[in-house]
Each structure stands twice: as C-alpha cells, then as structure tokens.
XYZ file of C-alpha atoms in Angstrom:
466
model
C -35.176 18.811 -73.079
C -32.305 21.870 -71.515
C -34.108 21.002 -68.259
C -32.952 17.502 -68.665
C -29.510 17.826 -69.097
C -29.207 20.535 -66.641
C -30.491 17.714 -64.053
C -27.911 15.206 -65.171
C -24.775 17.391 -64.925
C -25.920 18.412 -61.509
C -26.392 14.739 -60.371
C -23.139 14.270 -62.014
C -21.597 16.621 -60.274
C -23.283 15.466 -56.929
C -22.403 11.914 -57.456
C -18.660 13.557 -58.045
C -18.957 14.998 -54.441
C -20.462 12.528 -52.776
C -17.718 9.835 -53.960
C -14.764 12.638 -52.967
C -16.011 13.263 -49.884
C -15.881 9.294 -49.369
C -12.496 9.098 -50.243
C -11.161 11.791 -47.955
C -13.264 10.209 -44.917
C -11.404 6.900 -45.686
C -8.806 8.434 -45.822
C -8.293 10.257 -42.435
C -9.684 7.189 -41.288
C -7.077 5.092 -42.380
C -4.541 7.536 -40.962
C -6.108 8.063 -37.682
C -5.849 3.332 -37.335
C -2.124 3.824 -38.404
C -1.489 6.552 -35.737
C -3.210 4.264 -33.059
C -1.410 1.531 -34.034
C 2.200 3.584 -33.814
C 0.527 4.631 -29.886
C 0.218 0.918 -29.616
C 3.272 -0.488 -30.446
C 5.305 3.071 -28.470
C 3.151 2.348 -25.221
C 4.830 -1.543 -25.953
C 7.765 -0.200 -26.274
C 8.466 2.178 -23.591
C 8.238 0.710 -20.436
C 6.111 1.450 -17.490
C 7.761 2.338 -14.401
C 7.127 3.085 -10.945
C 5.830 6.939 -10.953
C 7.921 8.186 -7.206
C 10.770 5.397 -7.707
C 11.926 5.305 -11.263
C 11.646 1.649 -10.584
C 10.276 -0.953 -12.951
C 6.417 -1.500 -12.788
C 5.588 -5.208 -11.289
C 4.870 -6.297 -15.086
C 7.386 -4.375 -16.369
C 9.584 -6.070 -14.813
C 8.401 -9.649 -15.129
C 8.587 -9.092 -18.462
C 12.118 -7.780 -18.571
C 13.502 -11.084 -16.273
C 11.884 -12.787 -18.745
C 13.524 -11.321 -21.633
C 16.980 -12.417 -19.216
C 16.321 -15.675 -18.961
C 15.705 -15.129 -23.264
C 19.678 -14.416 -23.399
C 20.936 -17.504 -21.026
C 24.183 -14.723 -20.569
C 24.062 -15.454 -17.071
C 24.625 -18.087 -14.340
C 23.135 -17.967 -10.396
C 20.557 -15.630 -10.772
C 17.718 -15.198 -8.032
C 14.812 -13.179 -6.647
C 15.620 -10.888 -3.865
C 11.957 -9.940 -1.857
C 12.865 -6.556 0.288
C 10.229 -5.721 3.078
C 10.192 -2.730 5.145
C 9.179 -3.707 8.697
C 6.441 -1.688 9.776
C 5.947 0.800 6.948
C 2.223 1.739 7.871
C 3.747 2.721 11.170
C 6.339 4.815 9.980
C 4.062 6.554 7.416
C 1.586 7.226 10.869
C 4.655 9.109 12.209
C 6.504 10.707 10.011
C 3.940 11.428 7.467
C 3.600 10.862 3.892
C 6.356 13.222 2.700
C 8.830 11.797 4.978
C 7.735 8.077 3.855
C 8.008 8.466 0.214
C 11.380 10.629 0.531
C 12.590 6.793 2.209
C 11.305 5.067 -0.555
C 13.021 7.181 -2.586
C 16.166 6.831 -1.127
C 15.765 3.193 -0.749
C 15.066 2.660 -4.494
C 18.061 5.244 -4.935
C 20.410 2.769 -3.248
C 19.363 -0.789 -4.512
C 20.201 0.919 -7.846
C 23.457 2.740 -7.056
C 24.141 -0.746 -5.216
C 23.700 -2.876 -7.720
C 24.030 -0.398 -10.802
C 24.525 -2.420 -13.980
C 23.318 -6.039 -12.249
C 19.915 -6.087 -11.503
C 16.474 -5.575 -12.604
C 14.029 -3.945 -9.763
C 10.762 -2.804 -9.273
C 8.673 -1.339 -6.469
C 5.272 -2.651 -5.857
C 2.934 -2.567 -2.530
C 3.521 0.668 -1.197
C 7.163 -0.770 0.609
C 7.704 -3.887 -1.472
C 10.650 -4.470 -4.206
C 11.811 -7.120 -5.845
C 15.325 -7.499 -7.494
C 16.937 -9.705 -10.164
C 20.394 -10.004 -9.367
C 23.506 -12.828 -10.324
C 24.935 -14.736 -7.459
C 25.190 -18.011 -5.500
C 23.106 -17.488 -2.274
C 26.276 -17.581 -0.226
C 27.510 -14.120 -2.065
C 23.910 -12.904 -2.251
C 23.981 -12.953 1.151
C 26.907 -11.043 1.895
C 25.917 -8.527 -0.783
C 22.453 -8.178 0.844
C 24.047 -7.397 4.378
C 26.005 -5.062 2.896
C 23.953 -3.113 1.003
C 21.674 -3.054 4.272
C 24.112 -2.192 6.318
C 25.243 0.917 4.094
C 21.559 1.565 3.949
C 21.518 1.921 7.887
C 24.060 4.129 7.963
C 22.394 6.825 6.422
C 20.625 9.195 8.327
C 17.933 9.488 5.366
C 16.051 6.616 6.200
C 16.093 6.629 10.149
C 14.194 4.144 12.138
C 13.570 1.822 8.940
C 14.590 -1.793 9.287
C 13.882 -4.493 6.610
C 13.399 -7.918 6.326
C 14.779 -9.559 2.707
C 13.858 -13.559 0.852
C 15.483 -14.814 -1.659
C 14.631 -17.311 -4.465
C 17.367 -19.022 -6.346
C 16.419 -18.983 -10.027
C 17.268 -22.986 -11.546
C 13.933 -23.697 -13.246
C 13.246 -21.113 -15.783
C 9.713 -22.272 -16.886
C 8.659 -21.502 -13.596
C 6.833 -17.693 -14.053
C 8.520 -14.698 -12.753
C 6.021 -13.645 -10.352
C 5.505 -17.235 -8.698
C 9.519 -16.413 -8.062
C 8.709 -13.829 -6.814
C 5.764 -15.437 -4.624
C 8.212 -17.653 -3.633
C 10.600 -14.858 -1.908
C 8.255 -13.241 -0.776
C 7.463 -16.737 1.254
C 10.860 -16.879 2.413
C 11.085 -13.073 4.059
C 7.485 -13.831 5.129
C 9.721 -17.140 6.983
C 12.190 -14.682 8.994
C 9.770 -11.424 9.639
C 9.451 -11.850 13.271
C 13.003 -12.824 13.837
C 14.803 -9.805 13.997
C 18.123 -11.703 14.242
C 17.478 -13.602 11.129
C 17.483 -10.852 7.933
C 17.242 -13.018 5.078
C 15.112 -15.704 4.271
C 15.835 -18.446 1.779
C 13.090 -20.326 -0.104
C 13.398 -24.271 -0.320
C 11.865 -27.049 -0.261
C 10.673 -27.349 3.907
C 9.287 -23.590 3.038
C 7.429 -25.047 -0.509
C 5.865 -28.142 1.361
C 4.594 -25.929 4.288
C 3.344 -23.042 1.906
C 1.701 -26.554 -0.419
C 0.202 -26.836 3.603
C -0.943 -23.643 3.890
C -2.299 -23.124 0.649
C -4.622 -26.274 1.317
C -5.829 -25.254 4.669
C -7.010 -22.070 3.252
C -8.755 -23.760 0.371
C -10.462 -25.977 2.509
C -11.626 -23.314 4.965
C -14.815 -22.083 3.414
C -16.004 -25.968 3.536
C -14.984 -26.372 7.151
C -16.761 -23.132 8.156
C -19.832 -23.954 6.389
C -19.718 -27.543 8.294
C -19.331 -26.488 11.805
C -15.514 -27.566 11.399
C -14.418 -25.078 13.904
C -14.729 -25.856 17.646
C -15.141 -22.598 19.878
C -13.865 -23.981 23.287
C -14.000 -21.725 26.509
C -10.367 -21.182 29.060
C -11.756 -20.028 32.666
C -10.559 -16.922 34.097
C -10.623 -17.326 37.673
C -10.879 -14.677 40.749
C -7.196 -14.330 41.990
C -8.827 -13.797 45.805
C -11.809 -16.043 45.627
C -10.075 -18.828 43.213
C -14.265 -18.514 41.848
C -14.910 -18.648 37.834
C -15.300 -15.037 37.107
C -14.604 -14.845 32.921
C -13.723 -16.746 30.540
C -11.729 -16.255 27.067
C -12.935 -18.014 23.180
C -10.368 -19.934 21.500
C -11.007 -22.154 18.079
C -9.668 -25.348 16.926
C -9.841 -26.624 13.763
C -11.394 -30.363 13.570
C -9.801 -32.325 10.614
C -11.847 -35.744 9.069
C -9.782 -37.761 11.277
C -11.095 -35.980 14.790
C -8.168 -34.496 15.334
C -7.603 -30.709 16.666
C -5.678 -28.146 14.698
C -4.352 -25.701 16.589
C -4.990 -21.899 16.032
C -1.384 -21.738 15.409
C -1.028 -23.536 12.547
C -3.466 -22.066 10.635
C -4.314 -18.695 12.388
C -1.391 -17.269 10.238
C -2.519 -19.202 7.002
C -6.136 -16.814 7.165
C -4.523 -13.685 7.846
C -2.197 -13.934 5.003
C -5.542 -14.959 2.910
C -7.717 -12.722 4.120
C -9.936 -15.369 5.280
C -9.545 -14.201 9.219
C -12.511 -11.829 9.346
C -14.793 -14.930 8.823
C -13.771 -16.785 11.319
C -13.168 -13.860 14.209
C -16.795 -13.418 13.163
C -17.787 -17.073 13.268
C -16.435 -17.864 16.674
C -18.149 -14.262 18.490
C -21.402 -15.511 17.183
C -20.871 -18.998 18.852
C -19.871 -17.440 21.536
C -22.821 -15.289 21.322
C -25.205 -18.369 20.914
C -23.713 -19.894 23.791
C -24.315 -17.119 26.264
C -27.889 -16.955 25.046
C -28.514 -20.926 26.123
C -26.919 -20.337 29.253
C -29.421 -17.753 30.032
C -32.299 -19.141 28.755
C -30.764 -22.217 31.635
C -31.165 -19.170 34.168
C -26.844 -20.214 34.444
C -24.790 -17.303 35.511
C -23.126 -16.161 32.973
C -19.640 -14.408 33.080
C -17.652 -11.747 30.450
C -16.715 -14.229 27.866
C -13.649 -12.442 25.593
C -13.237 -12.822 21.990
C -9.664 -12.119 20.037
C -10.074 -10.533 16.177
C -7.685 -10.034 14.014
C -5.649 -6.216 13.059
C -7.580 -6.969 9.718
C -10.829 -6.563 11.085
C -10.075 -2.768 12.884
C -9.304 -1.314 9.339
C -12.885 -2.578 8.078
C -15.330 0.493 9.038
C -18.396 -1.436 9.596
C -16.868 -3.744 12.579
C -18.096 -2.196 15.529
C -21.706 -2.375 13.942
C -21.384 -5.966 12.872
C -20.789 -6.566 16.028
C -23.429 -4.723 17.477
C -25.965 -6.542 15.488
C -25.160 -9.952 16.361
C -24.877 -9.267 19.986
C -28.438 -7.746 19.598
C -29.565 -10.433 17.644
C -28.801 -13.167 20.160
C -29.873 -10.532 23.316
C -26.271 -10.402 24.897
C -25.884 -7.607 27.335
C -23.323 -5.948 25.492
C -21.097 -5.673 28.874
C -20.886 -9.840 29.252
C -19.000 -9.606 25.537
C -14.629 -8.400 25.824
C -13.094 -7.759 22.771
C -9.695 -8.318 22.436
C -6.782 -6.783 20.525
C -3.485 -7.590 20.161
C -0.757 -5.046 22.158
C 1.360 -6.240 18.677
C -2.060 -4.908 16.259
C -1.411 -1.048 17.434
C 2.120 -0.837 16.260
C 0.808 -0.652 12.410
C -1.899 2.358 13.104
C -2.086 2.899 16.967
C -4.562 6.297 16.330
C -6.833 4.494 14.110
C -7.015 1.740 16.834
C -7.529 3.400 20.100
C -10.400 5.409 18.229
C -11.684 1.822 17.640
C -11.058 1.038 20.980
C -13.199 3.462 22.090
C -16.497 3.288 20.100
C -16.657 0.191 21.385
C -16.897 1.163 24.852
C -19.200 3.898 23.816
C -21.141 0.456 23.113
C -20.918 -0.989 26.419
C -18.840 -3.677 25.186
C -15.828 -3.996 27.618
C -12.143 -4.116 25.363
C -9.178 -5.669 26.688
C -5.778 -5.267 25.770
C -3.935 -8.999 25.182
C -0.272 -9.485 25.525
C 0.274 -6.450 27.228
C 4.322 -5.500 28.073
C 5.484 -7.742 24.488
C 5.386 -4.725 22.505
C 6.208 -1.341 22.230
C 3.628 0.836 22.867
C 2.327 -0.647 26.142
C 2.246 2.958 28.781
C 1.134 4.962 25.610
C -2.109 2.788 24.935
C -3.249 2.641 28.476
C -2.371 6.205 28.804
C -5.314 6.956 26.165
C -7.990 5.122 28.845
C -9.290 3.174 26.319
C -9.643 0.209 27.795
C -11.507 -1.911 30.648
C -8.789 -4.747 30.734
C -4.906 -6.020 30.290
C -4.072 -9.127 29.398
C -0.538 -9.199 31.282
C 1.874 -11.293 28.810
C 2.653 -14.720 29.966
C 6.904 -14.525 29.103
C 6.953 -12.076 32.766
C 5.999 -15.604 34.507
C 8.310 -18.003 32.382
C 11.291 -15.216 31.540
C 14.706 -16.321 32.912
C 15.495 -13.377 34.742
C 12.824 -14.270 37.246
C 13.414 -11.248 40.068
C 13.935 -8.665 37.357
C 10.504 -9.735 35.578
C 8.844 -9.917 39.058
C 10.314 -6.247 40.022
C 8.542 -4.674 36.671
C 5.289 -7.043 37.045
C 4.115 -5.528 40.306
C 4.906 -2.190 38.825
C 2.727 -2.840 36.149
C -0.308 -4.700 38.732
C 0.327 -1.423 41.087
C 0.107 1.059 37.841
C -2.888 -0.431 36.064
C -4.679 -0.716 39.822
C -4.798 3.225 40.161
C -5.751 2.808 36.965
C -8.899 0.966 38.024
C -8.136 -1.539 35.235
C -8.959 -4.941 35.573
C -5.987 -7.002 34.682
C -5.808 -10.931 33.377
C -2.671 -13.005 34.059
C -2.173 -15.648 30.910
C 0.105 -18.871 31.499
C -0.462 -19.547 35.169
C 0.773 -23.012 35.976
C 1.257 -23.418 39.835
C 0.570 -22.141 42.949
C 3.722 -20.061 43.711
C 2.835 -17.893 40.480
C -0.268 -17.749 41.517
C -0.016 -16.397 45.431
C 2.284 -13.759 43.644
C -0.676 -12.326 41.505
C -2.392 -12.675 44.076
C -0.133 -10.732 46.549
C 0.819 -8.170 43.622
C -2.954 -7.490 43.542
C -3.528 -9.084 40.070
C -7.274 -9.790 39.552
C -8.125 -12.659 37.455
C -5.819 -15.836 36.937
C -5.776 -17.612 33.631
C -3.755 -21.317 32.931
C -3.508 -24.406 32.534
C -3.337 -24.185 37.281
C -6.785 -24.227 37.050
C -8.193 -25.121 34.108
C -6.726 -25.891 29.978
C -9.688 -25.074 27.286
C -12.560 -26.797 27.837
C -15.712 -27.432 25.336
C -19.161 -25.295 25.881
C -20.750 -28.418 27.144
C -17.260 -28.623 29.952
C -17.745 -24.952 30.407
C -21.575 -25.250 30.852
C -21.134 -27.725 34.111
C -18.294 -26.224 35.591
C -20.588 -22.596 35.911
C -23.418 -25.319 37.219
C -21.274 -26.680 39.668
C -20.407 -23.421 40.567
C -24.076 -22.249 41.171
C -24.437 -25.417 42.882
C -21.637 -25.198 45.932
C-alpha cells in the first residue's frame, strides 16, 4: 500500500514537471514568434539602400514613388534616367576604386543638386533614376545645369552621360514601366552626342511596341528559317575577280518582304537574342560552303559578323570550332568580323579573344576601321588579319582630307602585312583611287549588291569557267 502511494506521488510530480516544461517551451516559442514579427516589421520600415551610394535600391525607389503619387501634392512629376556612357571602359582604364569613387560622386551630386525635390536610386552599376518635379522644358534646363556642374568637376574626368525623361501623366502605370520608358528615351539619343536628353513620347512608344513584337516573333522565325543569309562579294582590286564575301542577314516577313538588319539587330542586341542569330548565320555559311565544296566550286573566304555580346561568352571560340569542324570547313576559309566600336568597351578581353581565334586558324577582321577611338592601338596588338576600312572615308564631304588619311592607313597596313577591304565603293573613280593606293579588296555596289546563295554560287561557277 505504501509503495502504491509512493508511485502515485512520483507520477504526480512527474506530470507537474512535464506540464511546467511544456508551459516554458510554449512561452519561449511565442516569444520567438513575436521577436520574428518585430524583425519583419523593422525590415519593412527600414529602406533597403544601395551600399555604395546610399541611394534607394530599385525596389525601395518604386515604393517611395508610389508613396509620393498617393499624396497627390505634386504636379508635373517626371522620371529621369541617367546613364553613364561606356562606364565599363572607364572602369577598365581607371580601376575599380576610381570607378566606385566616380559613382559615389555622381550620387552625391544628384542628392546635392536636387536636394528636397527628389527620390533617387541606382541600379545596374552605372544607371540612376530620379523622381523630380517640373515641366519638360524646366526639366531639360535643370538636367543640363546639373550636368554642367558635374562636368566642371575634376572628380569625374572622362565621363559623359545621356538622359531620358518620362513625364508622369497616368498614376496607374507601374513605376517599373515608367523607369523602362525613361530608359527607352535615353536609348533613343544614346549614339547622338549632340543631343543628351531623350523625351519619351508616342512615337517612341510605337517604336518600342514594334520592337517588342519583333523580339516576340524571333524564335518562331528562326525555327522556320525566316532569316535569309545573303552574300556580298569582295573583289580583288587589281584582277577585279571575286576573292571573298561577307555574309549578311535579312528577316523575311509573312508577306515575303525582307526586313533590313538595321531594324532588328538593335532589338535583338537589347533583348539578348542576338547570339542565337549570329550562330545561325555562321552555321548557314558553313552549310553553304560544305555544299560548294561537294560541287567542286572554288571557295573564297567568307566573313561573318558577331555582336560584341558573344565575345563575353567564355564558350564563344569553342562553339565556332565545333560548328566549323562539324561541316568540315577549313578554318582559314572563315573570317570572324568584330566591329571596332566593340573594343571601346573592353579592349583587352576582345583583343585576347581575337588572338585565340587566330590561334585556331580563323581569320579575324576589324570592321568599320577608322570610325572609333582605338584604330592604331588595335593593329599594334597584331591580333588581326584583315582591316575593313569604314566607308565614311569615301563618302565624306572633305574628300581631299579623307583621301590623305585613307592613303596613310593603306600604306601603314601594307607595311604591317594586313589585308585591307574598302567598304561602300560605288564608282570607278573610287575603285581606281583605292587600287593605286594599295587596297587589296573592294566591296560595294559598284561590283555587286548582296545576293542570294544561289546567285552567289552562279557567280563563282561563271568565274571558274572564264
């Protein structure tokens, strides 16, 4: 009996201990949940700032702008997009520390100049967005004043900018779209150094809509071979016989019309789709050359343009090798064209890739030579086989000056044993001048416009027979 009482007492004490433990654990869990709730509330109330500049992050900017819209206390609001030109090149020249200092200084100047009248953020390294107040005319005046102050500062030497304005007239439009529209406005003047400010309007909206439609139909068109590869022959300046060709692409629409690359290449570059098209053209060229070899047609080197976007892909050279070897094309018969302007962004990376391509026995050419800043610097690196001289030297107003420069370039490239191609040759006078000046190959409407694969095949067969 005594043992039973003892067991009951022990069980009672045990039950009390278990209950106490449960109550304690429950209390701690509720306390932890409340703490987590406080942390979440704190996270929501403390803005997420850009660590480098102290400006808002993109997300917090959008929320802050929506807060301003909700007050309805302001009139004539606009979203301003600020884009630093070629900032990657600035960073490669001046280094990470200097480039970060420049970004911080730009952010400081934004806050200082627009103080109390704006919300600002930074995204994508060198892009800034600002919400400010004023009419379009006043906004342009303010921006140019700010830019003038910035340009006078030694803290940001060698930096230039372009701007885009979106006037807020519909508060229901998502802020992210407003930023996108301001960026579109910037892009509309990006290559125009005489006009720093783009203003979003109905025309730009329609252009953007067309571009979006082009981009959305790209994959289907590629799948159904709607992209037509054409060939523009290059002629030997002395013998006036075909000695090469450049592959060009046109986009065939449903009505059979062909869209010029100037209308869709910028869209595909902006959307990141251009590498697919570039390699499509390259493979079509290899297929064409393989078919010509089977027919015992004497093949000439064919050049293919590649967007600079490809050149940042570490597998770029390997993919070229794979395609060329798949179709059994001698690498020396393929020429990879890189535009000179691409070297403005990162000369070292692209020069290294050019050297790698040459090591793999591909021919490498600089397109539009003489248009950009780096012409002489590039040929000094000995990374290229061919120089394509920009057609502006033949079509400029100062003909005498252009010819002196052109003769000097041809003399220099001849000393360096580089092959030269003159683009845009349209008459016999230009041809004779280039021939007498030592130019190797001629490309232009004087000899031939771009032709279809079948026409190009017939031209080569006719040349073999003559």
